[in-house]
């Protein structure tokens, strides 16, 4: 793929899918039981900053954002990382676009804050789901479809209306960049083939959902989704990919549990 950000995310998701397949095929019942016990223990643990939310109208510090940003105990499924891996990190000065109006979209893709926030923090979430496959194995055995999703998340706080300005810039970018654009992230080029708005996410004071078509080679195009939610002076942005959709361009749903959990912590 031409985009490092897209390629890294797809490769990470692919590795997770492979690991899940190996576990499903070769893991013992004891291993599964131990994993279930660990998962139950994690889910029952109290959430970091539980009961805390972002004070309305106040620009939060980095320390305060850490308390209201997504934590492992906030979700029942998947894994939350409180720091982006080296492969996922992209510096703001490493992002460019042939049309500056489209830059806000590239920032969301890379989990980079819009504009000049008072502070921001990053998170990532990765999860898998399984469902019975319509196809059969070589010996007629039942097969399982594995769905792998990954989200890169940025939570930023702004002073003096900066959060509202950021949302306005993103909405303008969806309209101005509908026919696509060329961008660079971390030194690697990416061709966005299409940009379109979708139903706004629930919760928050305002927000938007964006479908992004990304060239993946030849005439193929993968699908990414961006979700943006503003609550007061705090802005949460989500860059979501699904392994299958990135390869085929097929429609997929952004895991609502992750978005809802983050928005709920913003108050």
PDB file of C-alpha atoms in Angstrom:
ATOM      1  CA  UNK A   1       0.000   0.000   0.000  1.00  0.00           C
ATOM      2  CA  UNK A   2       1.190   3.499  -0.708  1.00  0.00           C
ATOM      3  CA  UNK A   3       0.432   4.902   2.754  1.00  0.00           C
ATOM      4  CA  UNK A   4       2.623   3.939   5.682  1.00  0.00           C
ATOM      5  CA  UNK A   5      -0.214   4.705   8.086  1.00  0.00           C
ATOM      6  CA  UNK A   6      -2.613   2.442   6.184  1.00  0.00           C
ATOM      7  CA  UNK A   7      -0.046  -0.284   5.666  1.00  0.00           C
ATOM      8  CA  UNK A   8       1.086  -0.338   9.282  1.00  0.00           C
ATOM      9  CA  UNK A   9      -2.467  -0.544  10.550  1.00  0.00           C
ATOM     10  CA  UNK A  10      -3.418  -3.306   8.138  1.00  0.00           C
ATOM     11  CA  UNK A  11      -0.282  -5.291   8.972  1.00  0.00           C
ATOM     12  CA  UNK A  12      -0.906  -4.942  12.688  1.00  0.00           C
ATOM     13  CA  UNK A  13      -4.478  -6.097  12.232  1.00  0.00           C
ATOM     14  CA  UNK A  14      -3.302  -8.991  10.069  1.00  0.00           C
ATOM     15  CA  UNK A  15      -0.848 -10.075  12.744  1.00  0.00           C
ATOM     16  CA  UNK A  16      -3.615  -9.985  15.330  1.00  0.00           C
ATOM     17  CA  UNK A  17      -5.834 -12.113  13.113  1.00  0.00           C
ATOM     18  CA  UNK A  18      -3.052 -14.647  12.612  1.00  0.00           C
ATOM     19  CA  UNK A  19      -2.394 -14.810  16.342  1.00  0.00           C
ATOM     20  CA  UNK A  20      -6.078 -15.382  16.981  1.00  0.00           C
ATOM     21  CA  UNK A  21      -6.186 -18.181  14.424  1.00  0.00           C
ATOM     22  CA  UNK A  22      -3.155 -19.883  15.973  1.00  0.00           C
ATOM     23  CA  UNK A  23      -4.725 -19.634  19.412  1.00  0.00           C
ATOM     24  CA  UNK A  24      -8.043 -20.985  18.194  1.00  0.00           C
ATOM     25  CA  UNK A  25      -6.456 -23.914  16.382  1.00  0.00           C
ATOM     26  CA  UNK A  26      -3.683 -24.865  18.784  1.00  0.00           C
ATOM     27  CA  UNK A  27      -4.623 -23.542  22.221  1.00  0.00           C
ATOM     28  CA  UNK A  28      -5.576 -25.983  24.954  1.00  0.00           C
ATOM     29  CA  UNK A  29      -8.755 -25.861  27.022  1.00  0.00           C
ATOM     30  CA  UNK A  30      -6.627 -24.853  29.995  1.00  0.00           C
ATOM     31  CA  UNK A  31      -5.200 -21.913  28.047  1.00  0.00           C
ATOM     32  CA  UNK A  32      -8.710 -20.806  27.046  1.00  0.00           C
ATOM     33  CA  UNK A  33      -9.984 -21.057  30.589  1.00  0.00           C
ATOM     34  CA  UNK A  34      -7.043 -19.027  31.888  1.00  0.00           C
ATOM     35  CA  UNK A  35      -7.654 -16.389  29.238  1.00  0.00           C
ATOM     36  CA  UNK A  36     -11.333 -16.168  30.173  1.00  0.00           C
ATOM     37  CA  UNK A  37     -10.435 -15.744  33.841  1.00  0.00           C
ATOM     38  CA  UNK A  38      -8.001 -12.941  33.019  1.00  0.00           C
ATOM     39  CA  UNK A  39     -10.558 -11.208  30.806  1.00  0.00           C
ATOM     40  CA  UNK A  40     -13.228 -11.375  33.502  1.00  0.00           C
ATOM     41  CA  UNK A  41     -10.823  -9.971  36.079  1.00  0.00           C
ATOM     42  CA  UNK A  42      -9.895  -7.062  33.797  1.00  0.00           C
ATOM     43  CA  UNK A  43     -13.518  -6.293  33.002  1.00  0.00           C
ATOM     44  CA  UNK A  44     -14.512  -6.272  36.658  1.00  0.00           C
ATOM     45  CA  UNK A  45     -11.672  -3.921  37.653  1.00  0.00           C
ATOM     46  CA  UNK A  46     -12.682  -0.296  38.286  1.00  0.00           C
ATOM     47  CA  UNK A  47     -11.979   2.068  35.414  1.00  0.00           C
ATOM     48  CA  UNK A  48      -9.205   4.614  35.648  1.00  0.00           C
ATOM     49  CA  UNK A  49     -10.749   7.920  36.594  1.00  0.00           C
ATOM     50  CA  UNK A  50     -14.178   6.276  36.938  1.00  0.00           C
ATOM     51  CA  UNK A  51     -16.762   8.908  37.730  1.00  0.00           C
ATOM     52  CA  UNK A  52     -14.525  11.627  36.343  1.00  0.00           C
ATOM     53  CA  UNK A  53     -15.372  13.645  33.269  1.00  0.00           C
ATOM     54  CA  UNK A  54     -14.023  16.671  31.473  1.00  0.00           C
ATOM     55  CA  UNK A  55     -15.183  19.937  33.097  1.00  0.00           C
ATOM     56  CA  UNK A  56     -17.323  21.865  30.616  1.00  0.00           C
ATOM     57  CA  UNK A  57     -15.716  24.884  28.973  1.00  0.00           C
ATOM     58  CA  UNK A  58     -12.302  24.367  30.532  1.00  0.00           C
ATOM     59  CA  UNK A  59      -9.130  23.576  28.615  1.00  0.00           C
ATOM     60  CA  UNK A  60      -7.695  20.511  30.310  1.00  0.00           C
ATOM     61  CA  UNK A  61      -4.056  19.812  31.047  1.00  0.00           C
ATOM     62  CA  UNK A  62      -2.330  16.683  29.751  1.00  0.00           C
ATOM     63  CA  UNK A  63      -2.642  15.128  33.210  1.00  0.00           C
ATOM     64  CA  UNK A  64      -6.373  15.837  33.288  1.00  0.00           C
ATOM     65  CA  UNK A  65      -6.816  14.439  29.785  1.00  0.00           C
ATOM     66  CA  UNK A  66      -5.119  11.224  30.840  1.00  0.00           C
ATOM     67  CA  UNK A  67      -7.886  10.743  33.397  1.00  0.00           C
ATOM     68  CA  UNK A  68     -10.708  11.152  30.877  1.00  0.00           C
ATOM     69  CA  UNK A  69      -9.083   9.336  27.953  1.00  0.00           C
ATOM     70  CA  UNK A  70     -10.022   5.753  27.127  1.00  0.00           C
ATOM     71  CA  UNK A  71      -8.641   3.061  29.457  1.00  0.00           C
ATOM     72  CA  UNK A  72      -8.681  -0.719  29.282  1.00  0.00           C
ATOM     73  CA  UNK A  73     -11.347  -1.040  31.966  1.00  0.00           C
ATOM     74  CA  UNK A  74     -13.710   1.193  29.950  1.00  0.00           C
ATOM     75  CA  UNK A  75     -14.275  -1.472  27.272  1.00  0.00           C
ATOM     76  CA  UNK A  76     -15.370  -5.098  27.526  1.00  0.00           C
ATOM     77  CA  UNK A  77     -13.652  -6.190  24.325  1.00  0.00           C
ATOM     78  CA  UNK A  78     -10.333  -5.544  22.629  1.00  0.00           C
ATOM     79  CA  UNK A  79      -7.099  -4.059  23.907  1.00  0.00           C
ATOM     80  CA  UNK A  80      -6.416  -0.413  24.739  1.00  0.00           C
ATOM     81  CA  UNK A  81      -2.875   0.966  24.526  1.00  0.00           C
ATOM     82  CA  UNK A  82      -2.182   4.225  26.356  1.00  0.00           C
ATOM     83  CA  UNK A  83       0.706   5.020  23.999  1.00  0.00           C
ATOM     84  CA  UNK A  84       0.852   4.573  20.250  1.00  0.00           C
ATOM     85  CA  UNK A  85       3.415   2.120  18.991  1.00  0.00           C
ATOM     86  CA  UNK A  86       6.423   3.472  17.125  1.00  0.00           C
ATOM     87  CA  UNK A  87       4.881   2.207  13.877  1.00  0.00           C
ATOM     88  CA  UNK A  88       1.662   4.164  14.474  1.00  0.00           C
ATOM     89  CA  UNK A  89       3.244   7.454  15.554  1.00  0.00           C
ATOM     90  CA  UNK A  90       3.335  10.277  13.016  1.00  0.00           C
ATOM     91  CA  UNK A  91       4.581  13.759  13.914  1.00  0.00           C
ATOM     92  CA  UNK A  92       2.500  16.741  12.873  1.00  0.00           C
ATOM     93  CA  UNK A  93       5.343  18.199  10.816  1.00  0.00           C
ATOM     94  CA  UNK A  94       5.503  14.925   8.854  1.00  0.00           C
ATOM     95  CA  UNK A  95       1.965  15.387   7.516  1.00  0.00           C
ATOM     96  CA  UNK A  96       1.159  17.306   4.336  1.00  0.00           C
ATOM     97  CA  UNK A  97      -1.493  17.411   1.594  1.00  0.00           C
ATOM     98  CA  UNK A  98      -1.605  18.860  -1.900  1.00  0.00           C
ATOM     99  CA  UNK A  99      -4.649  20.843  -0.772  1.00  0.00           C
ATOM    100  CA  UNK A 100      -4.192  22.398   2.672  1.00  0.00           C
ATOM    101  CA  UNK A 101      -7.960  22.330   3.181  1.00  0.00           C
ATOM    102  CA  UNK A 102      -7.688  18.537   3.419  1.00  0.00           C
ATOM    103  CA  UNK A 103      -5.036  18.511   6.163  1.00  0.00           C
ATOM    104  CA  UNK A 104      -7.568  18.166   9.011  1.00  0.00           C
ATOM    105  CA  UNK A 105      -8.615  14.789   7.618  1.00  0.00           C
ATOM    106  CA  UNK A 106      -5.024  13.544   7.462  1.00  0.00           C
ATOM    107  CA  UNK A 107      -4.479  14.688  11.041  1.00  0.00           C
ATOM    108  CA  UNK A 108      -7.408  12.558  12.210  1.00  0.00           C
ATOM    109  CA  UNK A 109      -6.085   9.584  10.236  1.00  0.00           C
ATOM    110  CA  UNK A 110      -2.775   9.850  12.062  1.00  0.00           C
ATOM    111  CA  UNK A 111      -4.267  10.543  15.526  1.00  0.00           C
ATOM    112  CA  UNK A 112      -2.686  14.005  15.426  1.00  0.00           C
ATOM    113  CA  UNK A 113      -4.497  16.887  17.161  1.00  0.00           C
ATOM    114  CA  UNK A 114      -6.174  19.614  15.133  1.00  0.00           C
ATOM    115  CA  UNK A 115      -4.798  23.143  15.331  1.00  0.00           C
ATOM    116  CA  UNK A 116      -3.000  24.194  18.502  1.00  0.00           C
ATOM    117  CA  UNK A 117      -4.505  22.386  21.494  1.00  0.00           C
ATOM    118  CA  UNK A 118      -3.746  23.253  25.109  1.00  0.00           C
ATOM    119  CA  UNK A 119      -2.902  19.550  25.501  1.00  0.00           C
ATOM    120  CA  UNK A 120      -3.641  16.230  23.852  1.00  0.00           C
ATOM    121  CA  UNK A 121      -3.172  12.503  24.459  1.00  0.00           C
ATOM    122  CA  UNK A 122      -3.291   9.468  22.189  1.00  0.00           C
ATOM    123  CA  UNK A 123      -4.710   5.988  22.513  1.00  0.00           C
ATOM    124  CA  UNK A 124      -5.164   2.939  20.311  1.00  0.00           C
ATOM    125  CA  UNK A 125      -7.702   0.119  20.473  1.00  0.00           C
ATOM    126  CA  UNK A 126      -7.659  -3.196  18.635  1.00  0.00           C
ATOM    127  CA  UNK A 127     -10.270  -5.926  18.738  1.00  0.00           C
ATOM    128  CA  UNK A 128     -11.484  -9.043  16.996  1.00  0.00           C
ATOM    129  CA  UNK A 129     -14.886 -10.668  16.592  1.00  0.00           C
ATOM    130  CA  UNK A 130     -15.811 -14.105  15.268  1.00  0.00           C
ATOM    131  CA  UNK A 131     -18.855 -15.330  13.351  1.00  0.00           C
ATOM    132  CA  UNK A 132     -19.732 -18.559  11.505  1.00  0.00           C
ATOM    133  CA  UNK A 133     -18.532 -18.540   7.908  1.00  0.00           C
ATOM    134  CA  UNK A 134     -20.797 -19.357   4.973  1.00  0.00           C
ATOM    135  CA  UNK A 135     -17.935 -21.325   3.419  1.00  0.00           C
ATOM    136  CA  UNK A 136     -16.621 -24.725   4.506  1.00  0.00           C
ATOM    137  CA  UNK A 137     -13.093 -25.954   5.050  1.00  0.00           C
ATOM    138  CA  UNK A 138     -11.280 -28.375   2.701  1.00  0.00           C
ATOM    139  CA  UNK A 139     -12.691 -31.334   4.621  1.00  0.00           C
ATOM    140  CA  UNK A 140     -16.175 -29.893   4.974  1.00  0.00           C
ATOM    141  CA  UNK A 141     -15.594 -28.587   8.490  1.00  0.00           C
ATOM    142  CA  UNK A 142     -17.253 -25.437   9.786  1.00  0.00           C
ATOM    143  CA  UNK A 143     -15.172 -22.298   9.366  1.00  0.00           C
ATOM    144  CA  UNK A 144     -15.093 -19.001  11.239  1.00  0.00           C
ATOM    145  CA  UNK A 145     -14.851 -15.485   9.838  1.00  0.00           C
ATOM    146  CA  UNK A 146     -12.576 -13.268  11.927  1.00  0.00           C
ATOM    147  CA  UNK A 147     -13.190  -9.529  11.880  1.00  0.00           C
ATOM    148  CA  UNK A 148     -10.249  -7.356  12.959  1.00  0.00           C
ATOM    149  CA  UNK A 149     -10.690  -3.671  13.792  1.00  0.00           C
ATOM    150  CA  UNK A 150      -8.234  -1.010  14.892  1.00  0.00           C
ATOM    151  CA  UNK A 151      -8.794   2.548  16.082  1.00  0.00           C
ATOM    152  CA  UNK A 152      -6.246   5.330  16.610  1.00  0.00           C
ATOM    153  CA  UNK A 153      -7.629   7.933  19.015  1.00  0.00           C
ATOM    154  CA  UNK A 154      -6.668  11.494  19.921  1.00  0.00           C
ATOM    155  CA  UNK A 155      -8.252  13.451  22.775  1.00  0.00           C
ATOM    156  CA  UNK A 156      -7.382  17.158  22.750  1.00  0.00           C
ATOM    157  CA  UNK A 157      -8.452  20.159  24.808  1.00  0.00           C
ATOM    158  CA  UNK A 158      -8.632  23.724  23.532  1.00  0.00           C
ATOM    159  CA  UNK A 159      -8.952  27.265  24.829  1.00  0.00           C
ATOM    160  CA  UNK A 160     -10.869  30.172  23.274  1.00  0.00           C
ATOM    161  CA  UNK A 161     -13.170  28.180  20.983  1.00  0.00           C
ATOM    162  CA  UNK A 162     -10.425  26.094  19.422  1.00  0.00           C
ATOM    163  CA  UNK A 163     -12.466  22.887  19.586  1.00  0.00           C
ATOM    164  CA  UNK A 164     -15.364  24.476  17.696  1.00  0.00           C
ATOM    165  CA  UNK A 165     -12.945  25.823  15.074  1.00  0.00           C
ATOM    166  CA  UNK A 166     -11.449  22.366  14.657  1.00  0.00           C
ATOM    167  CA  UNK A 167     -14.853  20.792  13.981  1.00  0.00           C
ATOM    168  CA  UNK A 168     -15.689  23.551  11.492  1.00  0.00           C
ATOM    169  CA  UNK A 169     -12.406  22.903   9.669  1.00  0.00           C
ATOM    170  CA  UNK A 170     -13.149  19.192   9.448  1.00  0.00           C
ATOM    171  CA  UNK A 171     -16.657  19.769   8.116  1.00  0.00           C
ATOM    172  CA  UNK A 172     -15.262  22.127   5.480  1.00  0.00           C
ATOM    173  CA  UNK A 173     -12.632  19.541   4.524  1.00  0.00           C
ATOM    174  CA  UNK A 174     -15.291  16.898   3.876  1.00  0.00           C
ATOM    175  CA  UNK A 175     -16.960  19.198   1.353  1.00  0.00           C
ATOM    176  CA  UNK A 176     -13.828  20.592  -0.290  1.00  0.00           C
ATOM    177  CA  UNK A 177     -12.013  17.247  -0.557  1.00  0.00           C
ATOM    178  CA  UNK A 178     -14.891  15.055  -1.750  1.00  0.00           C
ATOM    179  CA  UNK A 179     -13.082  14.116  -4.971  1.00  0.00           C
ATOM    180  CA  UNK A 180      -9.938  13.013  -3.156  1.00  0.00           C
ATOM    181  CA  UNK A 181      -6.452  14.368  -2.648  1.00  0.00           C
ATOM    182  CA  UNK A 182      -2.823  13.364  -2.300  1.00  0.00           C
ATOM    183  CA  UNK A 183      -1.199  13.354   1.113  1.00  0.00           C
ATOM    184  CA  UNK A 184       2.080  12.459   2.771  1.00  0.00           C
ATOM    185  CA  UNK A 185       2.374  10.961   6.259  1.00  0.00           C
ATOM    186  CA  UNK A 186       5.751  10.185   7.737  1.00  0.00           C
ATOM    187  CA  UNK A 187       7.425  10.507   4.353  1.00  0.00           C
ATOM    188  CA  UNK A 188       5.102   8.031   2.581  1.00  0.00           C
ATOM    189  CA  UNK A 189       2.564   9.090  -0.012  1.00  0.00           C
ATOM    190  CA  UNK A 190      -1.129   8.261   0.131  1.00  0.00           C
ATOM    191  CA  UNK A 191      -3.848   8.767  -2.451  1.00  0.00           C
ATOM    192  CA  UNK A 192      -7.301   9.431  -1.008  1.00  0.00           C
ATOM    193  CA  UNK A 193      -9.781   8.584  -3.747  1.00  0.00           C
ATOM    194  CA  UNK A 194     -13.016   9.801  -2.168  1.00  0.00           C
ATOM    195  CA  UNK A 195     -14.311  11.615   0.918  1.00  0.00           C
ATOM    196  CA  UNK A 196     -17.926  11.548   2.047  1.00  0.00           C
ATOM    197  CA  UNK A 197     -19.857  12.433   5.171  1.00  0.00           C
ATOM    198  CA  UNK A 198     -22.007   9.920   7.038  1.00  0.00           C
ATOM    199  CA  UNK A 199     -24.457   9.994   9.941  1.00  0.00           C
ATOM    200  CA  UNK A 200     -23.150  12.093  12.824  1.00  0.00           C
ATOM    201  CA  UNK A 201     -22.141  10.113  15.929  1.00  0.00           C
ATOM    202  CA  UNK A 202     -24.368  10.180  18.993  1.00  0.00           C
ATOM    203  CA  UNK A 203     -23.338  12.035  22.120  1.00  0.00           C
ATOM    204  CA  UNK A 204     -21.287  15.162  22.583  1.00  0.00           C
ATOM    205  CA  UNK A 205     -22.203  18.687  21.545  1.00  0.00           C
ATOM    206  CA  UNK A 206     -21.414  18.159  17.861  1.00  0.00           C
ATOM    207  CA  UNK A 207     -19.535  15.778  15.638  1.00  0.00           C
ATOM    208  CA  UNK A 208     -19.215  14.049  12.287  1.00  0.00           C
ATOM    209  CA  UNK A 209     -18.426  10.708  10.698  1.00  0.00           C
ATOM    210  CA  UNK A 210     -16.389  10.531   7.478  1.00  0.00           C
ATOM    211  CA  UNK A 211     -15.814   7.734   4.969  1.00  0.00           C
ATOM    212  CA  UNK A 212     -12.354   7.793   3.376  1.00  0.00           C
ATOM    213  CA  UNK A 213     -11.478   5.800   0.253  1.00  0.00           C
ATOM    214  CA  UNK A 214      -7.752   4.994   0.055  1.00  0.00           C
ATOM    215  CA  UNK A 215      -5.946   3.701  -3.046  1.00  0.00           C
ATOM    216  CA  UNK A 216      -4.374   0.329  -2.271  1.00  0.00           C
ATOM    217  CA  UNK A 217      -2.818  -0.490  -5.648  1.00  0.00           C
ATOM    218  CA  UNK A 218      -4.089  -0.727  -9.210  1.00  0.00           C
ATOM    219  CA  UNK A 219      -7.780   0.095  -9.333  1.00  0.00           C
ATOM    220  CA  UNK A 220      -8.383  -1.132  -5.790  1.00  0.00           C
ATOM    221  CA  UNK A 221      -9.536   1.120  -2.980  1.00  0.00           C
ATOM    222  CA  UNK A 222      -9.769   0.413   0.731  1.00  0.00           C
ATOM    223  CA  UNK A 223     -12.124   2.026   3.231  1.00  0.00           C
ATOM    224  CA  UNK A 224     -11.275   3.918   6.405  1.00  0.00           C
ATOM    225  CA  UNK A 225     -13.638   5.795   8.703  1.00  0.00           C
ATOM    226  CA  UNK A 226     -13.111   8.878  10.821  1.00  0.00           C
ATOM    227  CA  UNK A 227     -15.306   9.821  13.783  1.00  0.00           C
ATOM    228  CA  UNK A 228     -15.111  13.216  15.499  1.00  0.00           C
ATOM    229  CA  UNK A 229     -16.948  14.203  18.689  1.00  0.00           C
ATOM    230  CA  UNK A 230     -16.721  17.533  20.526  1.00  0.00           C
ATOM    231  CA  UNK A 231     -17.794  17.860  24.135  1.00  0.00           C
ATOM    232  CA  UNK A 232     -17.310  21.388  25.403  1.00  0.00           C
ATOM    233  CA  UNK A 233     -13.688  22.383  24.835  1.00  0.00           C
ATOM    234  CA  UNK A 234     -12.516  18.788  24.354  1.00  0.00           C
ATOM    235  CA  UNK A 235     -12.313  17.029  20.997  1.00  0.00           C
ATOM    236  CA  UNK A 236     -12.054  13.268  20.489  1.00  0.00           C
ATOM    237  CA  UNK A 237     -11.098  11.955  17.051  1.00  0.00           C
ATOM    238  CA  UNK A 238     -11.122   8.308  15.980  1.00  0.00           C
ATOM    239  CA  UNK A 239      -9.407   6.822  12.913  1.00  0.00           C
ATOM    240  CA  UNK A 240     -10.877   3.364  12.308  1.00  0.00           C
ATOM    241  CA  UNK A 241      -9.876   0.586   9.928  1.00  0.00           C
ATOM    242  CA  UNK A 242     -11.201  -2.917   9.397  1.00  0.00           C
ATOM    243  CA  UNK A 243      -8.731  -5.409   7.929  1.00  0.00           C
ATOM    244  CA  UNK A 244     -11.198  -6.810   5.405  1.00  0.00           C
ATOM    245  CA  UNK A 245     -12.557  -3.411   4.379  1.00  0.00           C
ATOM    246  CA  UNK A 246      -9.059  -2.022   3.950  1.00  0.00           C
ATOM    247  CA  UNK A 247      -8.382  -4.768   1.424  1.00  0.00           C
ATOM    248  CA  UNK A 248     -11.801  -4.823  -0.333  1.00  0.00           C
ATOM    249  CA  UNK A 249     -13.397  -1.429   0.252  1.00  0.00           C
ATOM    250  CA  UNK A 250     -16.480  -3.087   1.764  1.00  0.00           C
ATOM    251  CA  UNK A 251     -18.648  -1.264   4.279  1.00  0.00           C
ATOM    252  CA  UNK A 252     -17.970  -1.792   7.999  1.00  0.00           C
ATOM    253  CA  UNK A 253     -19.209  -0.438  11.314  1.00  0.00           C
ATOM    254  CA  UNK A 254     -16.934   1.520  13.654  1.00  0.00           C
ATOM    255  CA  UNK A 255     -17.055  -0.324  17.022  1.00  0.00           C
ATOM    256  CA  UNK A 256     -19.636   1.753  18.879  1.00  0.00           C
ATOM    257  CA  UNK A 257     -18.475   0.481  22.260  1.00  0.00           C
ATOM    258  CA  UNK A 258     -15.157   2.282  21.884  1.00  0.00           C
ATOM    259  CA  UNK A 259     -16.620   5.595  20.717  1.00  0.00           C
ATOM    260  CA  UNK A 260     -19.410   5.529  23.319  1.00  0.00           C
ATOM    261  CA  UNK A 261     -16.976   4.711  26.147  1.00  0.00           C
ATOM    262  CA  UNK A 262     -14.703   7.620  25.250  1.00  0.00           C
ATOM    263  CA  UNK A 263     -17.523  10.115  24.773  1.00  0.00           C
ATOM    264  CA  UNK A 264     -19.066   9.085  28.106  1.00  0.00           C
ATOM    265  CA  UNK A 265     -15.827   9.956  29.911  1.00  0.00           C
ATOM    266  CA  UNK A 266     -15.919  13.461  28.465  1.00  0.00           C
ATOM    267  CA  UNK A 267     -19.025  14.189  30.546  1.00  0.00           C
TER     268      UNK A 267
END
